[in-house]
Amino acid sequence: MDLAYVCEWEKWPKSTHCPSVPLACAWSCRNLIAFTTDLRSDDQDLTRMIHILDTEHPWDVHSINSEHSEAITCLEWDQSGSRLLSADADGQIKCWSMADHLANSWESHVGSLVEGDPIVALSWLHNGVKLALHVEKSGASSFGEKFSRVKFSPSLTLFGGKPMEGWIAVTVSGLVTVSLLKPSGQVLTSTESLCRLRGRAALADIAFTGGGNIVVATADGSSASPVQFYKVCVSVVSEKCRIDTEILPSLFMRCTTDLNRRDRLPAITHLKFLARDMSEQVLLCASSQTSSVVECWSLRKEGLPVNNIFQQLSPAVGDKQPMILKWRILSATNDLDRVSAVALPKLPISLTNTDLKVASDTQFYPGLGLALAFHDGSVHIVHRLSLQTMAVFYSSAAPRSVDEPAIKRPRTTGPAIHFKAMQLSWTSLALVGIDSHGRLSMLRISPSMGHSLDVGLALRHLLFLLEYCMVTGYDWWDILLHVQPGMVQSLVEKLHEEYTRQKAELQQVLSTRILAMKASLCKLSPCTVTRVCDYHAKLFLIAISSTLKSLLRPHVLNTPDKSPGDRLTEICAKITDVDIDKVMINLKTEEFVLDMNTLQALQQLLQWVGDFVLYLLASLPNQGSPLRPGHSFLRDGTSLGMLRELMVVIRIWGLLKPSCLPVYTATSDTQDSMSLLFRLLTKLWICCRDEGPTSEPDEALVDECCLLPSQLLIPTLDWLPVSDGLVSRLQPKQPLRLHFGKTPALPGSATTLQLDGLIRAPGHPKTDHLRRLHLGAHPTEECKACTSVIEH
């Protein structure tokens, strides 16, 4: 493990962010991190704050005044990463959701309350979606073989089997409360005692079974008391939420049976199921003021021995041995330094003996370890079952500031800074921790866990995790932390190769996701950075095409099975005429009729399409250089066909409202710019379609495109969003020190400098070549020579 960056709060004159007690932290599948602080003003008033940040831009934090009256005890993301639950020590639960899909705009309209009863455990109800990773099949061609759907029932279903949304919480007095979100927006809430004899639940956790039941584990905080388990069933009866509970077998920690340890480890400080959907395995930690012991337990079915007397009286009993559930200890640690926080992996790796052997044989380590933070400031990754140490991080090295030189700093004395809350990323390749000073630290966890892996094997593991993110829709930022510039080319090629092996239906679903993934990978290497422009442009083109086609409506309701958008694609593919009007007359133009205000509102999108077509055609004479943005479009028949379809749509809409047409600056008033561009675009599309992506356009087409700058003014296009992220600037063993709310002056890398220097408008091929020379370091004389040629 190594430290990637640290982000801390600046001290303000009248207020200070201090870590809340307890401190809550959660990491979503979109790589959004939520954590809590208390904002303390000069008059000692406390405001309970929830902060949400993107791991790529940690300084750009969005802070929410939660309006919780007491300390926030739990934060929990839903499986889509778009909603967040917060619960406090007064029994109030709030559901926060994104406003307009913006990560910096959150609102809370629903919630529940168990007045005066602190919440100690909180979870969303399970939606029945569970995947299994088959590491041994990482070389299979189908994604369905690598990632299979596990039969898993939702906690509660609506009519037709659709999972019902809601949450479950456990209070300190031993109550379980369930809130159900109906499609109408109404919230059904019910509260029930976990058992008839209520007891204190200082610690609790929640897990789910494949049959749709919920398992709750509780402990009163004393290591001399048993850890209790309960089965909870939720149902809706007569429009009311009903909760049924049942007691399950309990356990005593092994360390309490040792008379020498019983008094030295008086408290249970951590109680966690190993996974939300794995109720058969639990992690326990007993601690004193200075030390801790961690134990891993498993629930198993065991045969109940029957006395011979009963076997003789009833032979049927002897034939079929009765089975009972019993907790058995799997592993335990020796005395450790006091544990301050625990983080569990979310990667769905099965933990049977067979699967663990497969993982060992394939040397696939992500997801096998959990994180333990200690009061001495260290963090250990230990095996989920054996609890053997796999990796260690010591926080002795202070991170460098992005604005200060690397100088030696004097060592400080005093109590060690340690993590009070931790979370592992969804692929277990990164770890975030909030320490006792309220600072956020991001740690990279090597996929090899310190083992020596072959380069090909390391690439295969990263590719496997990228495919997992592509299938699930999870964000892959934490994987990019471990991609070296030399790996990018191979990863992009292998990712595309695996994508093309899938069925056409799946390729259509994953088409935009793989483009975004390729773009983020190519940003990491100077050799592939120019491709980023094309991938972003393709994403934007697909978005525009989908939006414009969705506006088309059939003229009559009882239309055949094909939509107007599908018919447009079919007709444009069939008719290869270079005259746009001849293509247009084959379409049912009544399907393209829109409101005049809507058409005018689309003008900027239509202008982008027109400018983009002009840009591509003007760059055709220089198409042999892969260093130029737009290079891949000139050989992509699918994208060229999409542009051709949009040109036809724009032509039809221009007849309805001429002011919505793209505006070109032409040298001749009599020239039909749309017809000219469509004719050239069709010729290029036919060339790519008939001869393949390796084909070269004929010289006549190239000559016509060479004349475009003298006929039309070539537009300037903004290819890229602002390149201000961290992942391409992070250096091994050189952590950055950042501040919340303050945009840093990040050190530039070769990749980011090249991104900033990309040409944004096409010009003459020779001029373009000279401008690209400026991406490198040139002597002053050569720069002056280039400038004089450009001006000439």
XYZ file of N, CA, C and O in Angstrom, residues 325-477:
612
model
N -27.995 -25.454 13.237
C -27.065 -24.389 12.871
C -26.171 -24.077 14.057
O -26.655 -23.932 15.200
N -24.874 -23.947 13.799
C -23.946 -23.702 14.902
C -22.811 -22.824 14.414
O -22.299 -22.990 13.307
N -22.421 -21.852 15.251
C -21.299 -20.973 14.920
C -19.990 -21.657 15.275
O -19.828 -22.210 16.368
N -19.055 -21.620 14.314
C -17.727 -22.179 14.527
C -16.686 -21.116 14.198
O -16.810 -20.395 13.226
N -15.650 -21.042 15.044
C -14.603 -20.054 14.803
C -13.701 -20.544 13.670
O -13.335 -21.721 13.590
N -13.394 -19.652 12.747
C -12.518 -19.972 11.622
C -11.078 -19.601 11.916
O -10.150 -20.345 11.585
N -10.882 -18.418 12.512
C -9.522 -17.956 12.776
C -9.571 -16.855 13.815
O -10.627 -16.247 14.063
N -8.418 -16.596 14.417
C -8.298 -15.531 15.410
C -6.864 -15.021 15.394
O -5.923 -15.761 15.074
N -6.708 -13.748 15.704
C -5.378 -13.155 15.736
C -4.792 -13.237 17.139
O -5.499 -13.505 18.116
N -3.504 -13.015 17.215
C -2.881 -12.811 18.509
C -3.188 -11.394 18.969
O -3.886 -10.640 18.301
N -2.657 -11.016 20.118
C -2.883 -9.663 20.619
C -2.284 -8.650 19.647
O -1.107 -8.727 19.283
N -3.121 -7.695 19.213
C -2.716 -6.634 18.300
C -2.788 -5.299 19.019
O -3.330 -5.189 20.126
N -2.235 -4.277 18.370
C -2.476 -2.930 18.859
C -3.967 -2.641 18.745
O -4.697 -3.299 17.988
N -4.450 -1.660 19.475
C -5.895 -1.426 19.518
C -6.432 -1.039 18.145
O -5.920 -0.137 17.486
N -7.477 -1.734 17.696
C -8.105 -1.480 16.403
C -9.000 -0.253 16.509
O -9.821 -0.146 17.426
N -8.844 0.667 15.563
C -9.656 1.884 15.572
C -10.739 1.885 14.487
O -11.736 2.595 14.608
N -10.548 1.118 13.410
C -11.545 1.085 12.333
C -11.371 -0.186 11.527
O -10.272 -0.763 11.466
N -12.473 -0.614 10.892
C -12.487 -1.817 10.059
C -13.152 -1.462 8.734
O -14.159 -0.748 8.699
N -12.589 -1.953 7.627
C -13.187 -1.764 6.302
C -13.261 -3.120 5.616
O -12.275 -3.867 5.585
N -14.435 -3.436 5.067
C -14.665 -4.734 4.441
C -14.736 -4.593 2.927
O -15.224 -3.583 2.413
N -14.267 -5.606 2.182
C -14.303 -5.534 0.720
C -15.723 -5.720 0.184
O -16.550 -6.390 0.803
N -15.984 -5.113 -0.975
C -17.298 -5.217 -1.608
C -17.259 -6.078 -2.871
O -18.304 -6.336 -3.457
N -16.068 -6.486 -3.297
C -15.957 -7.313 -4.492
C -16.554 -8.691 -4.201
O -16.165 -9.335 -3.224
N -17.505 -9.172 -5.010
C -18.226 -10.415 -4.681
C -17.410 -11.675 -4.964
O -17.722 -12.465 -5.859
N -16.342 -11.862 -4.199
C -15.533 -13.073 -4.305
C -16.105 -14.117 -3.357
O -16.282 -13.855 -2.169
N -16.416 -15.296 -3.882
C -16.930 -16.368 -3.033
C -15.821 -16.869 -2.109
O -14.648 -16.904 -2.483
N -16.212 -17.287 -0.894
C -15.213 -17.655 0.104
C -15.257 -19.141 0.454
O -14.889 -19.527 1.550
N -15.730 -19.975 -0.473
C -15.630 -21.405 -0.231
C -14.182 -21.850 -0.410
O -13.359 -21.157 -1.004
N -13.866 -23.019 0.116
C -12.481 -23.511 0.023
C -12.034 -23.666 -1.425
O -10.897 -23.389 -1.785
N -12.965 -24.111 -2.297
C -12.620 -24.278 -3.709
C -12.281 -22.940 -4.343
O -11.292 -22.801 -5.074
N -13.127 -21.933 -4.051
C -12.893 -20.612 -4.641
C -11.606 -19.994 -4.128
O -10.888 -19.317 -4.870
N -11.302 -20.203 -2.856
C -10.066 -19.652 -2.307
C -8.848 -20.325 -2.944
O -7.833 -19.675 -3.183
N -8.951 -21.616 -3.229
C -7.848 -22.300 -3.894
C -7.669 -21.777 -5.317
O -6.543 -21.573 -5.785
N -8.801 -21.515 -6.001
C -8.727 -20.969 -7.356
C -8.065 -19.601 -7.333
O -7.215 -19.278 -8.160
N -8.466 -18.766 -6.355
C -7.880 -17.434 -6.250
C -6.388 -17.516 -5.974
O -5.595 -16.725 -6.499
N -5.996 -18.496 -5.169
C -4.571 -18.662 -4.881
C -3.819 -19.139 -6.116
O -2.716 -18.669 -6.409
N -4.418 -20.063 -6.868
C -3.759 -20.587 -8.075
C -3.631 -19.520 -9.153
O -2.636 -19.472 -9.885
N -4.651 -18.670 -9.280
C -4.621 -17.621 -10.312
C -3.894 -16.371 -9.843
O -3.735 -15.430 -10.612
N -3.500 -16.337 -8.567
C -2.820 -15.177 -7.968
C -3.660 -13.911 -8.098
O -3.139 -12.823 -8.345
N -4.960 -14.073 -7.922
C -5.879 -12.931 -7.946
C -6.201 -12.572 -6.492
O -6.894 -13.305 -5.790
N -5.703 -11.420 -6.048
C -5.798 -11.071 -4.634
C -6.846 -10.003 -4.296
O -7.265 -9.921 -3.144
N -7.274 -9.138 -5.236
C -8.282 -8.133 -4.869
C -9.562 -8.782 -4.325
O -10.060 -9.762 -4.865
N -10.070 -8.212 -3.243
C -11.297 -8.714 -2.643
C -11.098 -9.791 -1.608
O -12.047 -10.172 -0.913
N -9.869 -10.306 -1.471
C -9.622 -11.356 -0.484
C -9.302 -10.804 0.895
O -9.340 -11.549 1.881
N -8.943 -9.531 0.982
C -8.507 -8.972 2.252
C -9.438 -7.904 2.784
O -10.160 -7.246 2.037
N -9.447 -7.743 4.096
C -10.137 -6.643 4.762
C -9.110 -5.766 5.455
O -7.975 -6.197 5.696
N -9.477 -4.543 5.757
C -8.532 -3.560 6.308
C -8.803 -3.328 7.786
O -9.960 -3.167 8.199
N -7.735 -3.311 8.549
C -7.790 -2.977 9.973
C -6.898 -1.770 10.223
O -5.729 -1.772 9.835
N -7.451 -0.730 10.842
C -6.658 0.446 11.230
C -6.392 0.386 12.728
O -7.272 -0.013 13.507
N -5.198 0.804 13.119
C -4.794 0.710 14.517
C -4.490 2.090 15.077
O -4.236 3.041 14.324
N -4.481 2.171 16.391
C -4.243 3.450 17.058
C -2.813 3.935 16.893
O -2.528 5.103 17.182
N -1.895 3.084 16.471
C -0.528 3.553 16.236
C -0.376 4.200 14.861
O 0.722 4.595 14.476
N -1.473 4.299 14.097
C -1.447 4.956 12.804
C -1.251 4.021 11.627
O -1.293 4.467 10.471
N -1.045 2.738 11.867
C -0.817 1.792 10.775
C -2.135 1.205 10.280
O -3.165 1.257 10.961
N -2.085 0.647 9.064
C -3.223 -0.040 8.459
C -2.724 -1.376 7.937
O -1.711 -1.441 7.244
N -3.454 -2.452 8.271
C -3.095 -3.794 7.816
C -4.221 -4.331 6.939
O -5.398 -4.193 7.267
N -3.840 -4.949 5.816
C -4.784 -5.735 5.026
C -4.592 -7.189 5.435
O -3.491 -7.735 5.298
N -5.647 -7.807 5.953
C -5.560 -9.199 6.403
C -6.549 -10.032 5.598
O -7.558 -9.523 5.093
N -6.250 -11.317 5.475
C -7.120 -12.222 4.734
C -8.486 -12.303 5.403
O -8.589 -12.352 6.635
N -9.532 -12.362 4.602
C -10.889 -12.314 5.147
C -11.204 -13.480 6.073
O -11.997 -13.329 7.014
N -10.608 -14.630 5.818
C -10.916 -15.810 6.627
C -9.781 -16.199 7.560
O -10.003 -16.418 8.750
N -8.554 -16.260 7.050
C -7.434 -16.694 7.890
C -6.897 -15.577 8.767
O -6.172 -15.849 9.734
N -7.215 -14.318 8.427
C -6.737 -13.140 9.167
C -5.218 -13.011 9.136
O -4.623 -12.350 10.000
N -4.580 -13.628 8.139
C -3.132 -13.480 7.961
C -2.857 -12.153 7.254
O -3.570 -11.747 6.339
N -1.778 -11.487 7.675
C -1.450 -10.173 7.115
C -1.019 -10.302 5.654
O -0.173 -11.131 5.311
N -1.600 -9.457 4.782
C -1.283 -9.461 3.361
C -0.534 -8.200 2.943
O 0.246 -8.228 1.995
N -0.794 -7.078 3.614
C -0.116 -5.814 3.287
C -0.185 -4.909 4.505
O -1.088 -5.017 5.337
N 0.788 -4.003 4.613
C 0.879 -3.099 5.765
C 1.209 -1.700 5.267
O 1.984 -1.531 4.314
N 0.590 -0.707 5.901
C 0.897 0.699 5.611
C 1.189 1.410 6.918
O 0.433 1.280 7.893
N 2.289 2.164 6.941
C 2.645 2.971 8.103
C 2.562 4.438 7.709
O 3.072 4.846 6.661
N 1.930 5.225 8.535
C 1.672 6.631 8.198
C 2.789 7.544 8.655
O 2.558 8.708 8.965
N 4.023 7.044 8.727
C 5.119 7.881 9.219
C 5.526 8.940 8.200
O 5.938 10.034 8.551
N 5.412 8.619 6.888
C 5.827 9.562 5.849
C 4.741 10.603 5.631
O 3.631 10.278 5.260
N 5.064 11.841 5.887
C 4.087 12.911 5.708
C 3.981 13.267 4.237
O 4.979 13.314 3.529
N 2.793 13.502 3.735
C 2.640 13.852 2.314
C 3.189 15.231 2.020
O 3.190 16.115 2.871
N 3.652 15.407 0.799
C 4.177 16.704 0.395
C 3.055 17.577 -0.127
O 2.099 17.099 -0.734
N 3.152 18.859 0.075
C 2.173 19.787 -0.481
C 2.469 20.009 -1.953
O 3.613 19.936 -2.391
N 1.425 20.261 -2.721
C 1.642 20.499 -4.152
C 2.308 21.842 -4.385
O 2.810 22.105 -5.476
N 2.316 22.737 -3.392
C 2.872 24.065 -3.567
C 4.225 24.250 -2.894
O 4.830 25.298 -3.008
N 4.713 23.250 -2.154
C 5.974 23.418 -1.446
C 7.003 22.410 -1.945
O 6.661 21.321 -2.404
N 8.298 22.763 -1.888
C 9.322 21.824 -2.352
C 9.457 20.643 -1.407
O 9.028 20.686 -0.257
N 10.039 19.570 -1.926
C 10.232 18.369 -1.122
C 11.426 18.600 -0.196
O 12.576 18.502 -0.601
N 11.180 18.941 1.044
C 12.241 19.187 2.018
C 12.024 18.256 3.198
O 10.938 17.719 3.412
N 13.032 18.089 3.962
C 12.918 17.254 5.144
C 12.138 17.990 6.222
O 12.359 19.169 6.489
N 11.210 17.264 6.832
C 10.416 17.863 7.901
C 10.807 17.227 9.224
O 11.069 16.017 9.289
N 10.836 17.998 10.299
C 11.171 17.403 11.595
C 10.047 16.496 12.071
O 8.874 16.723 11.790
N 10.415 15.445 12.745
C 9.432 14.523 13.290
C 8.730 15.165 14.485
O 9.336 15.824 15.310
N 7.426 14.918 14.550
C 6.647 15.470 15.660
C 6.402 14.376 16.677
O 6.250 13.201 16.339
N 6.347 14.774 17.930
C 6.062 13.824 19.001
C 4.646 14.034 19.483
O 4.071 15.109 19.344
N 4.069 13.000 20.070
C 2.701 13.071 20.559
C 1.925 11.839 20.121
O 2.465 10.924 19.504
N 0.640 11.781 20.460
C -0.161 10.626 20.089
C -0.255 10.476 18.583
O -0.350 11.448 17.844
N -0.221 9.230 18.111
C -0.237 8.956 16.676
C -1.595 9.287 16.083
O -2.638 9.069 16.706
N -1.565 9.841 14.893
C -2.806 10.101 14.160
C -3.276 8.790 13.542
O -2.506 8.093 12.879
N -4.533 8.449 13.754
C -5.039 7.171 13.272
C -6.392 7.365 12.604
O -7.080 8.360 12.824
N -6.776 6.392 11.792
C -8.057 6.445 11.095
C -9.181 6.081 12.063
O -9.115 5.071 12.766
N -10.225 6.908 12.046
C -11.414 6.626 12.853
C -12.519 5.986 12.026
O -13.462 5.404 12.580
N -12.430 6.117 10.710
C -13.397 5.479 9.813
C -12.685 5.169 8.509
O -11.848 5.947 8.047
N -13.004 4.018 7.907
C -12.360 3.597 6.661
C -13.399 2.944 5.756
O -14.400 2.409 6.227
N -13.111 3.001 4.447
C -13.933 2.306 3.462
C -13.040 1.834 2.325
O -12.169 2.578 1.856
N -13.267 0.603 1.860
C -12.592 0.089 0.676
C -13.419 0.416 -0.564
O -14.655 0.477 -0.504
N -12.727 0.610 -1.686
C -13.438 0.868 -2.939
C -14.131 -0.409 -3.403
O -13.939 -1.490 -2.856
N -14.921 -0.286 -4.476
C -15.749 -1.405 -4.918
C -14.951 -2.479 -5.643
O -15.470 -3.565 -5.898
N -13.699 -2.212 -6.000
C -12.829 -3.256 -6.533
C -11.688 -3.566 -5.568
O -10.783 -4.325 -5.912
N -11.722 -2.979 -4.391
C -10.732 -3.225 -3.335
C -9.321 -2.824 -3.719
O -8.349 -3.341 -3.173
N -9.171 -1.876 -4.657
C -7.851 -1.405 -5.058
C -7.505 -0.049 -4.457
O -6.449 0.506 -4.757
N -8.396 0.505 -3.639
C -8.123 1.777 -2.974
C -8.825 1.773 -1.623
O -9.811 1.058 -1.416
N -8.290 2.565 -0.718
C -8.822 2.649 0.640
C -8.850 4.109 1.051
O -7.853 4.822 0.892
N -9.989 4.572 1.571
C -10.091 5.934 2.088
C -10.241 5.868 3.601
O -10.920 4.980 4.136
N -9.564 6.773 4.270
C -9.651 6.831 5.725
C -9.799 8.270 6.204
O -9.201 9.187 5.634
N -10.600 8.457 7.229
C -10.761 9.767 7.882
C -10.081 9.654 9.240
O -10.444 8.786 10.052
N -9.088 10.502 9.480
C -8.305 10.331 10.700
C -8.845 11.180 11.843
O -9.852 11.879 11.715
N -8.143 11.132 12.970
C -8.591 11.799 14.191
C -8.498 13.316 14.104
O -8.988 14.010 14.995
N -7.888 13.859 13.031
C -7.858 15.305 12.809
C -8.835 15.747 11.723
O -8.820 16.907 11.314
N -9.633 14.804 11.229
C -10.617 15.146 10.206
C -10.066 15.156 8.794
O -10.752 15.580 7.867
N -8.845 14.683 8.584
C -8.249 14.667 7.253
C -8.655 13.401 6.505
O -8.811 12.339 7.109
N -8.763 13.534 5.196
C -9.107 12.395 4.338
C -7.844 11.912 3.634
O -7.148 12.704 2.985
N -7.555 10.632 3.749
C -6.373 10.043 3.114
C -6.829 8.971 2.125
O -7.702 8.164 2.437
N -6.211 8.992 0.942
C -6.506 7.991 -0.089
C -5.283 7.103 -0.268
O -4.192 7.589 -0.573
N -5.465 5.795 -0.082
C -4.378 4.829 -0.199
C -4.619 3.928 -1.405
O -5.750 3.520 -1.666
N -3.549 3.657 -2.138
C -3.594 2.676 -3.219
C -3.230 1.298 -2.676
O -2.263 1.178 -1.918
N -3.990 0.285 -3.057
C -3.711 -1.095 -2.649
C -3.333 -1.874 -3.894
O -4.140 -2.028 -4.813
N -2.138 -2.363 -3.932
C -1.643 -3.052 -5.122
C -2.449 -4.316 -5.393
O -2.740 -5.089 -4.461
N -2.827 -4.573 -6.644
C -3.552 -5.813 -6.953
C -2.732 -7.072 -6.655
O -3.292 -8.126 -6.411
N -1.408 -6.935 -6.680
C -0.558 -8.101 -6.435
C -0.307 -8.338 -4.951
O 0.241 -9.389 -4.589
N -0.681 -7.401 -4.085
C -0.459 -7.518 -2.644
C 0.999 -7.852 -2.316
O 1.289 -8.647 -1.416
N 1.916 -7.236 -3.072
C 3.330 -7.443 -2.799
C 3.936 -8.667 -3.442
O 5.156 -8.861 -3.375
N 3.114 -9.517 -4.078
C 3.648 -10.697 -4.757
C 4.245 -10.292 -6.098
O 3.811 -9.328 -6.729
N 5.190 -11.068 -6.545
C 5.820 -10.819 -7.834
C 4.972 -11.465 -8.928
O 4.876 -12.702 -9.005
N 4.338 -10.628 -9.764
C 3.464 -11.127 -10.816
C 4.064 -10.839 -12.183
O 4.705 -9.801 -12.386
N 3.834 -11.744 -13.118
C 4.212 -11.510 -14.499
C 3.410 -10.337 -15.053
O 2.250 -10.116 -14.677
N 4.021 -9.566 -15.952
C 3.344 -8.389 -16.508
C 2.036 -8.786 -17.194
O 1.008 -8.127 -17.046
N 2.075 -9.888 -17.933
C 0.865 -10.353 -18.621
C -0.238 -10.718 -17.648
O -1.417 -10.431 -17.887
N 0.129 -11.334 -16.518
C -0.862 -11.712 -15.514
C -1.444 -10.480 -14.829
O -2.651 -10.400 -14.570
N -0.585 -9.492 -14.534
C -1.071 -8.251 -13.925
C -2.040 -7.536 -14.859
O -3.079 -7.015 -14.419
N -1.723 -7.516 -16.169
C -2.632 -6.912 -17.142
C -3.963 -7.659 -17.189
O -5.020 -7.041 -17.276
N -3.902 -8.980 -17.128
C -5.124 -9.775 -17.190
C -6.027 -9.486 -15.989
O -7.240 -9.420 -16.108
N -5.435 -9.310 -14.808
C -6.233 -9.003 -13.622
C -6.882 -7.624 -13.731
O -8.054 -7.451 -13.375
N -6.129 -6.636 -14.192
C -6.702 -5.301 -14.369
C -7.806 -5.330 -15.425
O -8.851 -4.680 -15.264
N -7.586 -6.073 -16.510
C -8.596 -6.195 -17.554
C -9.858 -6.852 -16.999
O -10.981 -6.435 -17.316
N -9.695 -7.871 -16.177
C -10.833 -8.561 -15.575
C -11.662 -7.612 -14.715
O -12.901 -7.618 -14.772
N -10.997 -6.756 -13.946
C -11.713 -5.799 -13.107
C -12.369 -4.708 -13.955
O -13.470 -4.240 -13.631
N -11.723 -4.285 -15.032
C -12.334 -3.310 -15.933
C -13.601 -3.891 -16.574
O -14.624 -3.203 -16.701
N -13.548 -5.151 -16.967
C -14.730 -5.805 -17.526
C -15.845 -5.898 -16.488
O -17.026 -5.715 -16.804
N -15.475 -6.165 -15.248
C -16.472 -6.218 -14.169
C -17.170 -4.870 -14.011
O -18.403 -4.803 -13.873
N -16.400 -3.791 -14.060
C -16.997 -2.457 -13.963
C -17.859 -2.151 -15.190
O -18.893 -1.473 -15.074
N -17.442 -2.624 -16.356
C -18.229 -2.387 -17.557
C -19.586 -3.088 -17.469
O -20.623 -2.527 -17.838
N -19.590 -4.299 -16.949
C -20.830 -5.070 -16.847
C -21.751 -4.499 -15.773
O -22.962 -4.389 -15.966
N -21.198 -4.127 -14.640
C -22.015 -3.656 -13.518
C -22.375 -2.180 -13.619
O -23.340 -1.739 -12.996
N -21.599 -1.404 -14.376
C -21.830 0.032 -14.436
C -21.128 0.796 -13.332
O -21.352 2.002 -13.175
N -20.282 0.126 -12.553
C -19.553 0.803 -11.480
C -18.439 1.669 -12.071
O -17.899 1.383 -13.139
N -18.082 2.710 -11.331
C -16.983 3.569 -11.756
C -15.656 2.845 -11.533
O -15.508 2.070 -10.579
N -14.657 3.101 -12.408
C -13.397 2.345 -12.411
C -12.207 3.234 -12.038
O -11.070 2.885 -12.334
N -12.422 4.335 -11.362
C -11.327 5.249 -11.031
C -10.249 4.558 -10.210
O -9.043 4.787 -10.435
